[in-house]
Short mmCIF file of C-alpha atoms and ligand atoms in Angstrom, two decimals:
data_model
loop_
_atom_site.label_atom_id
_atom_site.label_comp_id
_atom_site.label_asym_id
_atom_site.label_seq_id
_atom_site.Cartn_x
_atom_site.Cartn_y
_atom_site.Cartn_z
CA MET A 368 0.00 0.00 0.00
CA THR A 369 1.30 3.45 -0.85
CA VAL A 370 0.60 6.43 1.32
CA PRO A 371 0.95 9.72 -0.54
CA HIS A 372 2.45 12.55 1.44
CA THR A 373 -0.66 14.61 1.92
CA VAL A 374 -1.93 16.46 4.94
CA PRO A 375 -5.61 16.09 5.91
CA ASP A 376 -7.74 19.22 5.51
CA HIS A 377 -8.51 19.57 9.21
CA VAL A 378 -4.80 19.54 10.02
CA VAL A 379 -4.11 22.20 7.37
CA ARG A 380 -6.98 24.30 8.72
CA ARG A 381 -5.63 24.11 12.23
CA ALA A 382 -2.13 25.01 11.08
CA LEU A 383 -3.50 28.08 9.28
CA GLU A 384 -5.51 29.08 12.36
CA LEU A 385 -2.40 28.82 14.51
CA ALA A 386 -0.47 31.03 12.13
CA ASP A 387 -3.33 33.54 11.91
CA GLY A 388 -3.57 33.76 15.68
CA ALA A 389 0.13 34.18 16.43
CA ASP A 390 2.19 37.35 16.67
CA ASP A 391 5.31 35.67 15.38
CA PRO A 392 5.66 33.12 12.58
CA ILE A 393 5.02 29.66 14.05
CA SER A 394 6.44 26.22 14.46
CA ALA A 395 4.17 23.58 15.96
CA PHE A 396 3.40 19.91 16.21
CA ILE A 397 -0.15 18.92 15.37
CA TYR A 398 -1.30 15.42 16.28
CA ASP A 399 -4.44 13.90 14.79
CA LEU A 400 -5.75 11.72 17.61
CA ASP A 401 -8.78 10.44 15.70
CA ALA A 402 -6.42 9.15 13.02
CA LEU A 403 -4.31 7.60 15.80
CA ARG A 404 -7.38 5.83 17.23
CA GLU A 405 -8.24 4.53 13.76
CA ARG A 406 -4.74 3.24 13.30
CA ALA A 407 -4.68 1.52 16.69
CA ALA A 408 -8.00 -0.16 15.90
CA TRP A 409 -6.60 -1.28 12.55
CA LEU A 410 -3.46 -2.70 14.19
CA LYS A 411 -5.61 -4.62 16.69
CA LEU A 412 -8.05 -5.84 14.05
CA HIS A 413 -5.38 -7.80 12.20
CA LEU A 414 -3.72 -9.42 15.21
CA PRO A 415 -4.06 -13.21 15.31
CA PRO A 416 -6.14 -14.54 18.24
CA GLY A 417 -4.30 -14.33 21.53
CA VAL A 418 -1.48 -12.10 20.22
CA GLN A 419 -1.11 -8.95 22.29
CA LEU A 420 -0.21 -5.40 21.35
CA TYR A 421 1.75 -3.21 23.73
CA TYR A 422 2.82 0.30 22.76
CA ALA A 423 6.46 1.29 23.35
CA ILE A 424 5.86 4.76 24.73
CA LYS A 425 9.38 6.03 24.10
CA ALA A 426 8.18 6.72 20.52
CA ASN A 427 5.77 9.37 21.88
CA SER A 428 4.65 9.52 25.49
CA GLU A 429 2.61 12.75 25.47
CA ALA A 430 -0.41 12.33 27.75
CA PRO A 431 -3.11 12.86 25.08
CA VAL A 432 -1.38 10.27 22.86
CA LEU A 433 -1.38 7.66 25.63
CA ASP A 434 -4.99 8.49 26.51
CA ALA A 435 -6.02 7.99 22.88
CA LEU A 436 -4.18 4.67 22.61
CA ALA A 437 -5.05 3.17 25.99
CA PRO A 438 -8.46 1.74 25.01
CA PHE A 439 -6.92 -0.11 22.07
CA VAL A 440 -3.71 -1.60 23.42
CA ASP A 441 -3.08 -4.38 25.91
CA GLY A 442 -0.61 -2.24 27.78
CA PHE A 443 2.43 0.01 27.57
CA GLU A 444 6.10 -0.83 27.31
CA ILE A 445 8.27 1.58 29.28
CA SER A 446 12.01 2.04 29.67
CA SER A 447 12.53 4.52 32.48
CA GLY A 448 11.19 5.81 35.77
CA GLY A 449 9.95 8.92 33.99
CA GLU A 450 7.92 6.76 31.65
CA ILE A 451 6.31 5.05 34.64
CA GLY A 452 5.06 8.51 35.60
CA ARG A 453 3.59 9.01 32.13
CA VAL A 454 1.70 5.71 32.33
CA LEU A 455 0.38 6.51 35.81
CA GLU A 456 -1.01 9.84 34.59
CA CYS A 457 -2.96 8.19 31.80
CA GLY A 458 -6.74 8.56 32.18
CA THR A 459 -7.41 4.92 31.24
CA ARG A 460 -5.15 2.80 33.42
CA ARG A 461 -3.27 0.11 31.54
CA GLY A 462 -0.70 -2.39 32.65
CA PHE A 463 2.92 -1.85 31.78
CA ILE A 464 6.07 -3.83 31.18
CA PHE A 465 9.59 -2.57 31.79
CA SER A 466 12.64 -2.99 29.49
CA GLY A 467 15.88 -1.18 29.06
CA PRO A 468 19.53 -1.22 30.03
CA GLY A 469 20.73 0.48 33.19
CA LYS A 470 17.53 0.29 35.22
CA LEU A 471 18.01 1.96 38.60
CA ASP A 472 17.04 0.26 41.86
CA SER A 473 14.69 3.18 42.50
CA GLU A 474 13.04 2.67 39.10
CA LEU A 475 12.62 -1.08 39.61
CA THR A 476 11.14 -0.44 43.04
CA ARG A 477 8.77 2.18 41.68
CA ALA A 478 7.73 -0.14 38.85
CA MET A 479 6.97 -2.97 41.26
CA THR A 480 5.15 -0.68 43.70
CA HIS A 481 2.88 0.31 40.81
CA GLY A 482 2.22 -3.23 39.69
CA VAL A 483 4.52 -3.68 36.68
CA GLU A 484 3.31 -6.79 34.85
CA MET A 485 6.68 -8.03 33.73
CA VAL A 486 10.24 -6.87 34.03
CA HIS A 487 12.43 -7.68 31.05
CA VAL A 488 15.75 -8.43 32.67
CA GLU A 489 18.72 -7.35 30.58
CA GLY A 490 21.57 -9.14 32.34
CA LEU A 491 22.74 -11.36 35.15
CA ALA A 492 23.46 -8.55 37.60
CA GLU A 493 20.00 -7.08 37.07
CA ILE A 494 18.42 -10.42 37.99
CA GLY A 495 20.22 -10.38 41.33
CA ARG A 496 19.22 -6.78 42.06
CA LEU A 497 15.60 -7.40 41.08
CA GLU A 498 15.39 -10.43 43.37
CA ALA A 499 16.71 -8.41 46.31
CA LEU A 500 14.29 -5.55 45.64
CA ALA A 501 11.29 -7.86 45.18
CA ALA A 502 12.20 -9.62 48.43
CA ARG A 503 12.29 -6.30 50.24
CA LEU A 504 8.80 -5.49 48.91
CA GLY A 505 7.54 -8.98 49.76
CA ARG A 506 6.45 -9.37 46.12
CA ARG A 507 6.76 -12.09 43.53
CA GLN A 508 7.70 -10.54 40.21
CA ASP A 509 7.12 -12.03 36.76
CA VAL A 510 10.07 -11.64 34.43
CA LEU A 511 11.04 -12.20 30.83
CA VAL A 512 14.69 -12.71 30.07
CA ARG A 513 15.72 -10.49 27.18
CA ILE A 514 17.81 -12.42 24.69
CA ASN A 515 20.39 -11.09 22.28
CA PRO A 516 20.33 -14.12 20.02
CA THR A 517 22.97 -15.43 17.67
CA LEU A 518 21.16 -15.06 14.39
CA PRO A 519 21.96 -16.79 11.12
CA PRO A 520 23.96 -14.41 8.89
CA GLN A 521 21.10 -13.72 6.47
CA LEU A 522 18.99 -12.40 9.37
CA ALA A 523 21.73 -10.66 11.33
CA THR A 524 22.65 -8.12 8.67
CA LYS A 525 21.44 -4.61 9.24
CA LEU A 526 20.07 -5.32 12.72
CA SER A 527 21.13 -2.86 15.33
CA MET A 528 19.39 -4.13 18.45
CA ALA A 529 20.43 -7.80 18.50
CA GLY A 530 22.51 -10.40 16.69
CA ALA A 531 25.49 -8.09 17.19
CA PRO A 532 27.35 -6.68 20.19
CA THR A 533 24.82 -4.50 22.08
CA PRO A 534 24.21 -3.52 25.71
CA PHE A 535 20.77 -5.18 25.49
CA GLY A 536 19.79 -8.56 26.87
CA VAL A 537 21.71 -11.75 27.46
CA ASP A 538 23.67 -13.61 24.78
CA GLU A 539 22.33 -17.07 24.04
CA ALA A 540 25.59 -18.48 25.39
CA GLU A 541 24.67 -17.02 28.80
CA LEU A 542 20.98 -17.81 28.62
CA ALA A 543 21.10 -21.06 30.59
CA GLU A 544 22.89 -19.24 33.40
CA ALA A 545 20.37 -16.38 33.36
CA VAL A 546 17.42 -18.76 33.43
CA ALA A 547 18.97 -20.75 36.29
CA LEU A 548 19.51 -17.53 38.22
CA VAL A 549 15.85 -16.50 37.80
CA ASP A 550 14.72 -20.01 38.75
CA ALA A 551 16.87 -19.85 41.87
CA SER A 552 15.37 -16.49 42.87
CA PRO A 553 12.45 -17.11 45.22
CA HIS A 554 10.79 -13.77 44.42
CA LEU A 555 11.04 -14.03 40.63
CA THR A 556 9.00 -16.14 38.22
CA LEU A 557 10.24 -16.76 34.71
CA ARG A 558 7.36 -16.26 32.27
CA GLY A 559 9.25 -16.32 29.01
CA PHE A 560 11.60 -14.44 26.75
CA HIS A 561 11.90 -11.08 25.09
CA VAL A 562 13.67 -10.27 21.83
CA HIS A 563 13.66 -6.80 20.30
CA ALA A 564 16.06 -7.28 17.43
CA MET A 565 15.53 -4.40 15.07
CA SER A 566 14.21 -1.03 14.28
CA HIS A 567 13.17 0.38 10.90
CA GLN A 568 12.20 -2.99 9.43
CA LEU A 569 10.42 -2.27 6.17
CA ASP A 570 10.74 -5.71 4.65
CA VAL A 571 7.88 -7.88 5.88
CA ALA A 572 9.45 -11.06 4.49
CA ARG A 573 12.49 -10.54 6.69
CA HIS A 574 10.30 -9.86 9.68
CA MET A 575 8.47 -13.14 9.01
CA GLN A 576 11.80 -14.98 8.81
CA LEU A 577 12.84 -13.50 12.11
CA LEU A 578 9.61 -14.54 13.85
CA ASP A 579 10.04 -17.96 12.30
CA TRP A 580 13.50 -18.20 13.70
CA TYR A 581 12.35 -17.17 17.21
CA LEU A 582 9.57 -19.74 17.11
CA GLY A 583 12.05 -22.37 15.98
CA ARG A 584 14.27 -21.57 18.96
CA TRP A 585 11.37 -21.29 21.43
CA PRO A 586 11.27 -24.98 22.51
CA ALA A 587 15.01 -24.95 23.25
CA TRP A 588 14.80 -21.68 25.21
CA ARG A 589 11.82 -22.93 27.16
CA ALA A 590 13.48 -26.25 27.92
CA LEU A 591 16.14 -24.37 29.92
CA ALA A 592 13.55 -23.47 32.58
CA ALA A 593 13.05 -25.48 35.75
CA LYS A 594 9.29 -25.13 35.25
CA PRO A 595 8.65 -24.95 31.49
CA ASP A 596 4.89 -24.88 32.12
CA ASP A 597 5.23 -21.38 33.62
CA VAL A 598 7.08 -20.23 30.52
CA THR A 599 4.45 -19.19 28.00
CA CYS A 600 5.24 -15.66 26.81
CA LEU A 601 7.38 -14.60 23.87
CA ASN A 602 7.66 -10.85 23.48
CA ALA A 603 8.79 -10.33 19.89
CA GLY A 604 9.54 -6.62 20.32
CA GLY A 605 8.72 -3.85 17.88
CA GLY A 606 10.70 -2.47 14.99
CA MET A 607 8.12 -2.42 12.21
CA GLY A 608 9.38 0.32 9.95
CA VAL A 609 7.93 3.48 8.51
CA ASP A 610 9.00 4.40 5.01
CA TYR A 611 9.42 8.15 5.30
CA LEU A 612 10.46 8.63 1.71
CA ALA A 613 8.57 6.35 -0.64
CA GLY A 614 5.41 6.16 1.43
CA ARG A 615 5.18 2.35 1.19
CA GLN A 616 3.67 0.77 4.29
CA PHE A 617 5.05 -2.20 6.17
CA ASP A 618 2.63 -5.05 5.45
CA TRP A 619 1.15 -5.47 8.92
CA PRO A 620 -1.88 -7.50 7.79
CA GLY A 621 0.48 -9.83 5.91
CA LEU A 622 2.70 -10.28 8.95
CA CYS A 623 -0.28 -11.00 11.18
CA ARG A 624 -1.78 -13.49 8.72
CA TYR A 625 1.51 -15.33 8.46
CA LEU A 626 2.01 -15.41 12.21
CA GLY A 627 -1.53 -16.66 12.79
CA GLU A 628 -0.97 -19.59 10.43
CA ARG A 629 2.44 -20.36 11.89
CA LEU A 630 1.11 -20.37 15.48
CA ALA A 631 -1.92 -22.50 14.60
CA ALA A 632 0.40 -25.15 13.17
CA MET A 633 2.70 -25.18 16.21
CA PRO A 634 2.22 -27.45 19.20
CA ASP A 635 2.74 -25.57 22.49
CA ALA A 636 2.89 -22.22 20.73
CA PRO A 637 3.89 -19.34 23.00
CA ALA A 638 1.61 -16.38 23.71
CA ILE A 639 3.11 -13.71 21.44
CA ARG A 640 3.25 -10.07 22.32
CA PHE A 641 4.41 -7.20 20.09
CA GLU A 642 5.57 -3.83 21.39
CA PRO A 643 5.96 -1.44 18.45
CA GLY A 644 6.45 2.27 18.92
CA ARG A 645 7.22 4.05 15.65
CA PHE A 646 4.69 2.05 13.62
CA VAL A 647 1.88 3.10 15.98
CA THR A 648 2.35 6.85 16.30
CA ALA A 649 4.52 8.04 13.38
CA TYR A 650 1.59 8.66 11.06
CA CYS A 651 -0.52 10.83 13.38
CA GLY A 652 1.95 13.72 13.78
CA TYR A 653 2.76 16.78 11.65
CA TYR A 654 5.48 19.33 12.20
CA VAL A 655 4.55 22.77 10.90
CA MET A 656 7.18 25.41 10.08
CA GLN A 657 6.47 28.86 8.77
CA VAL A 658 8.82 30.31 6.15
CA LEU A 659 10.81 33.27 7.51
CA ASP A 660 13.13 33.99 4.63
CA LEU A 661 14.01 32.80 1.13
CA LYS A 662 17.59 33.32 0.04
CA HIS A 663 20.30 32.01 -2.22
CA SER A 664 23.84 31.09 -1.34
CA HIS A 665 26.43 29.87 -3.85
CA GLY A 666 23.71 28.72 -6.19
CA ARG A 667 21.48 26.97 -3.68
CA GLY A 668 18.09 28.18 -2.48
CA PHE A 669 17.39 28.13 1.23
CA ALA A 670 13.96 28.35 2.85
CA VAL A 671 14.73 29.52 6.38
CA CYS A 672 11.83 28.50 8.64
CA ARG A 673 10.63 28.94 12.19
CA GLY A 674 11.75 26.02 14.35
CA GLY A 675 14.29 23.49 13.14
CA THR A 676 16.00 20.26 14.00
CA HIS A 677 16.16 21.22 17.70
CA GLN A 678 12.39 20.64 17.68
CA PHE A 679 12.20 17.93 15.01
CA ARG A 680 15.48 16.05 14.99
CA LEU A 681 14.15 13.00 13.18
CA PRO A 682 15.40 13.92 9.67
CA VAL A 683 18.91 14.37 11.04
CA ALA A 684 18.69 11.26 13.19
CA GLN A 685 17.62 9.26 10.15
CA ALA A 686 19.98 11.11 7.79
CA HIS A 687 17.16 11.63 5.31
CA ASP A 688 15.40 14.46 3.50
CA HIS A 689 12.01 14.59 5.15
CA PRO A 690 8.92 14.93 2.95
CA VAL A 691 7.55 18.47 2.92
CA VAL A 692 4.03 19.60 2.00
CA HIS A 693 3.60 23.23 0.97
CA VAL A 694 0.61 25.20 2.32
CA PRO A 695 0.52 28.69 0.71
CA ARG A 696 -0.37 31.49 3.09
CA GLY A 697 2.12 34.34 2.76
CA ALA A 698 1.28 37.58 1.00
CA GLY A 699 4.78 38.25 -0.33
CA PRO A 700 6.12 37.65 -3.84
CA ARG A 701 5.91 34.02 -4.96
CA ARG A 702 9.15 32.54 -6.22
CA GLU A 703 8.96 30.66 -9.45
CA ALA A 704 12.28 28.87 -9.12
CA GLY A 705 11.44 25.62 -7.47
CA ARG A 706 14.20 24.01 -5.43
CA TRP A 707 14.68 24.89 -1.79
CA THR A 708 16.70 23.44 1.05
CA VAL A 709 14.51 23.62 4.13
CA VAL A 710 16.42 24.79 7.20
CA GLY A 711 15.56 26.04 10.67
CA GLN A 712 16.78 28.82 12.94
CA LEU A 713 19.88 27.17 14.36
CA CYS A 714 23.34 28.61 13.79
CA THR A 715 24.72 25.33 12.51
CA PRO A 716 24.88 23.95 8.97
CA LYS A 717 23.43 20.70 10.32
CA ASP A 718 20.03 22.28 10.85
CA VAL A 719 18.61 20.86 7.61
CA LEU A 720 15.24 19.11 7.36
CA ALA A 721 15.18 18.47 3.61
CA ARG A 722 17.49 19.29 0.70
CA ASP A 723 16.58 20.59 -2.76
CA VAL A 724 12.84 20.18 -2.42
CA ASP A 725 10.73 21.21 -5.40
CA LEU A 726 8.43 23.89 -3.96
CA PRO A 727 7.21 26.04 -6.84
CA GLY A 728 5.55 29.32 -5.88
CA LEU A 729 6.97 29.40 -2.35
CA ALA A 730 6.63 32.71 -0.46
CA VAL A 731 7.71 34.06 2.91
CA GLY A 732 4.89 33.42 5.39
CA ASP A 733 3.84 30.11 3.79
CA LEU A 734 3.61 26.99 5.89
CA LEU A 735 5.64 23.86 5.31
CA VAL A 736 4.13 20.77 6.88
CA LEU A 737 6.32 17.74 7.56
CA PRO A 738 4.17 14.63 7.93
CA LEU A 739 5.15 11.37 9.72
CA ALA A 740 6.28 13.36 12.74
CA GLY A 741 4.33 11.52 15.43
CA ALA A 742 7.08 9.16 16.62
CA TYR A 743 10.64 10.00 17.69
CA GLY A 744 9.94 13.60 16.70
CA TYR A 745 9.77 16.26 19.36
CA ASN A 746 10.76 13.92 22.21
CA ILE A 747 14.16 12.97 20.74
CA SER A 748 15.04 16.57 19.96
CA HIS A 749 17.23 19.05 21.80
CA ALA A 750 14.67 21.78 22.21
CA ASP A 751 16.72 23.97 24.55
CA PHE A 752 19.56 24.51 22.08
CA LEU A 753 19.98 28.25 21.40
CA CYS A 754 17.30 28.96 24.01
CA HIS A 755 14.54 29.09 21.43
CA PRO A 756 11.07 28.69 22.93
CA ARG A 757 9.58 25.23 22.65
CA PRO A 758 7.02 24.59 19.92
CA LEU A 759 3.31 24.40 20.45
CA GLN A 760 1.93 20.88 20.60
CA VAL A 761 -1.66 20.69 19.46
CA PHE A 762 -3.77 17.56 19.91
CA LEU A 763 -6.77 17.39 17.58
CA GLY A 764 -9.53 15.14 18.85
CA ALA A 765 -8.35 15.01 22.50
CA ARG A 766 -11.18 13.69 24.65
CA SER A 767 -9.57 13.62 28.03
CA HIS A 768 -8.92 15.95 30.88
CA HIS A 769 -5.82 17.15 29.08
CA THR A 770 -5.91 20.47 27.33
CA GLN A 771 -5.78 20.36 23.57
CA VAL A 772 -2.87 22.70 23.32
CA MET A 773 0.22 22.23 25.40
CA GLU A 774 2.73 24.98 25.38
CA SER A 775 5.92 23.93 27.05
CA THR A 776 8.16 26.49 28.60
C1 PLP B 904 12.45 1.13 21.24
C2 PLP B 904 11.92 -0.19 21.64
C3 PLP B 904 10.74 -0.67 21.08
C4 PLP B 904 9.99 0.07 20.00
O1 PLP B 904 10.75 0.12 18.82
P1 PLP B 904 10.12 0.70 17.46
O2 PLP B 904 11.23 0.61 16.49
O3 PLP B 904 9.69 2.10 17.75
O4 PLP B 904 8.96 -0.18 17.13
C5 PLP B 904 10.26 -1.87 21.52
N1 PLP B 904 10.91 -2.58 22.48
C6 PLP B 904 12.05 -2.15 23.03
C7 PLP B 904 12.71 -2.98 24.05
C8 PLP B 904 12.59 -0.95 22.64
O5 PLP B 904 13.74 -0.53 23.16
#
């Protein structure tokens, strides 16, 4: 399926209203929460029976986003104490699971005090610490052991989260030791395994092969446990990709269909859980920049815009030219010559969002809207750089106690 880079009318209207109502030219994030709800329902609809969907909130943990998603997901995946706070503030309470390297004792304690469903232990030392903390709380804690598997070469290429040296999880060579340590911990119960091997996976066939490989290994992993009957959960992570450039979608229905058939044919199939982030929220967000100046330098046209990569770092993080949609608004002279490099307000040549974009008729005061800005957008940026004010964040379709516009200081 191809998604053209268009911006829905109601988002354009809101962007124009924001610009009309502001003293200065604007930069803002607009999130379409109704579209997010539709997407979450679509993701759920295709899941095979019994397969669960958790949302990895590090992709976007703004309160209205979590509130919109909560009714549709089985829970939230978190990776820090701060993210526990975000989940606790959510209007619809959902369970949460806790991954991530370098968990603090205080974070593990806070997670357990607030009923974390499962802790994904990332190493041998963490197992020992978790046992001691659970004992102190008089609690029995369910855990998944996160595995950094040794993948066959055709699957290992281009993976950044596993199958290569990483700080995440336990190598398969150490897995027996990790499982024995959990089994020997009276306050921990091993419920299964967690593998988050990739990010940016666009190729559904490769994702199928990876799931296949996990399921092939599952009986051997499970057999390591003292009580294999307790071991029923395989968290297959996230990592479904978003094609920012061509607009092709990762074939989620195809992946789900394949997985459903594979599980139905498998004796003692594990309960599978996914925890995507990017694939859930990327599509609902738009970053709006208003054109401040149009100029030429050594033969190249620059559209200097309000905001920049300190507010929307994703294009730099991905090293790509982000798609740009032009919304005319300015009253100044329209430039015929088409190609513009879209930059922000930072005093660094790295502040580039897209190079040589064909934008015929561009004028100062126009809006440029960058779609696919709902995941790893504002929250991975360095908004305090140069002491610029933070952008508006506008949530269209917010139904909760949260205000629709959040202006950070
Ligand atoms: C970041 C992360 C995810 C989500 O990854 P996406 O690429 O956004 O789907 C899921 N699980 C873990 C453990 C993560 O660190």
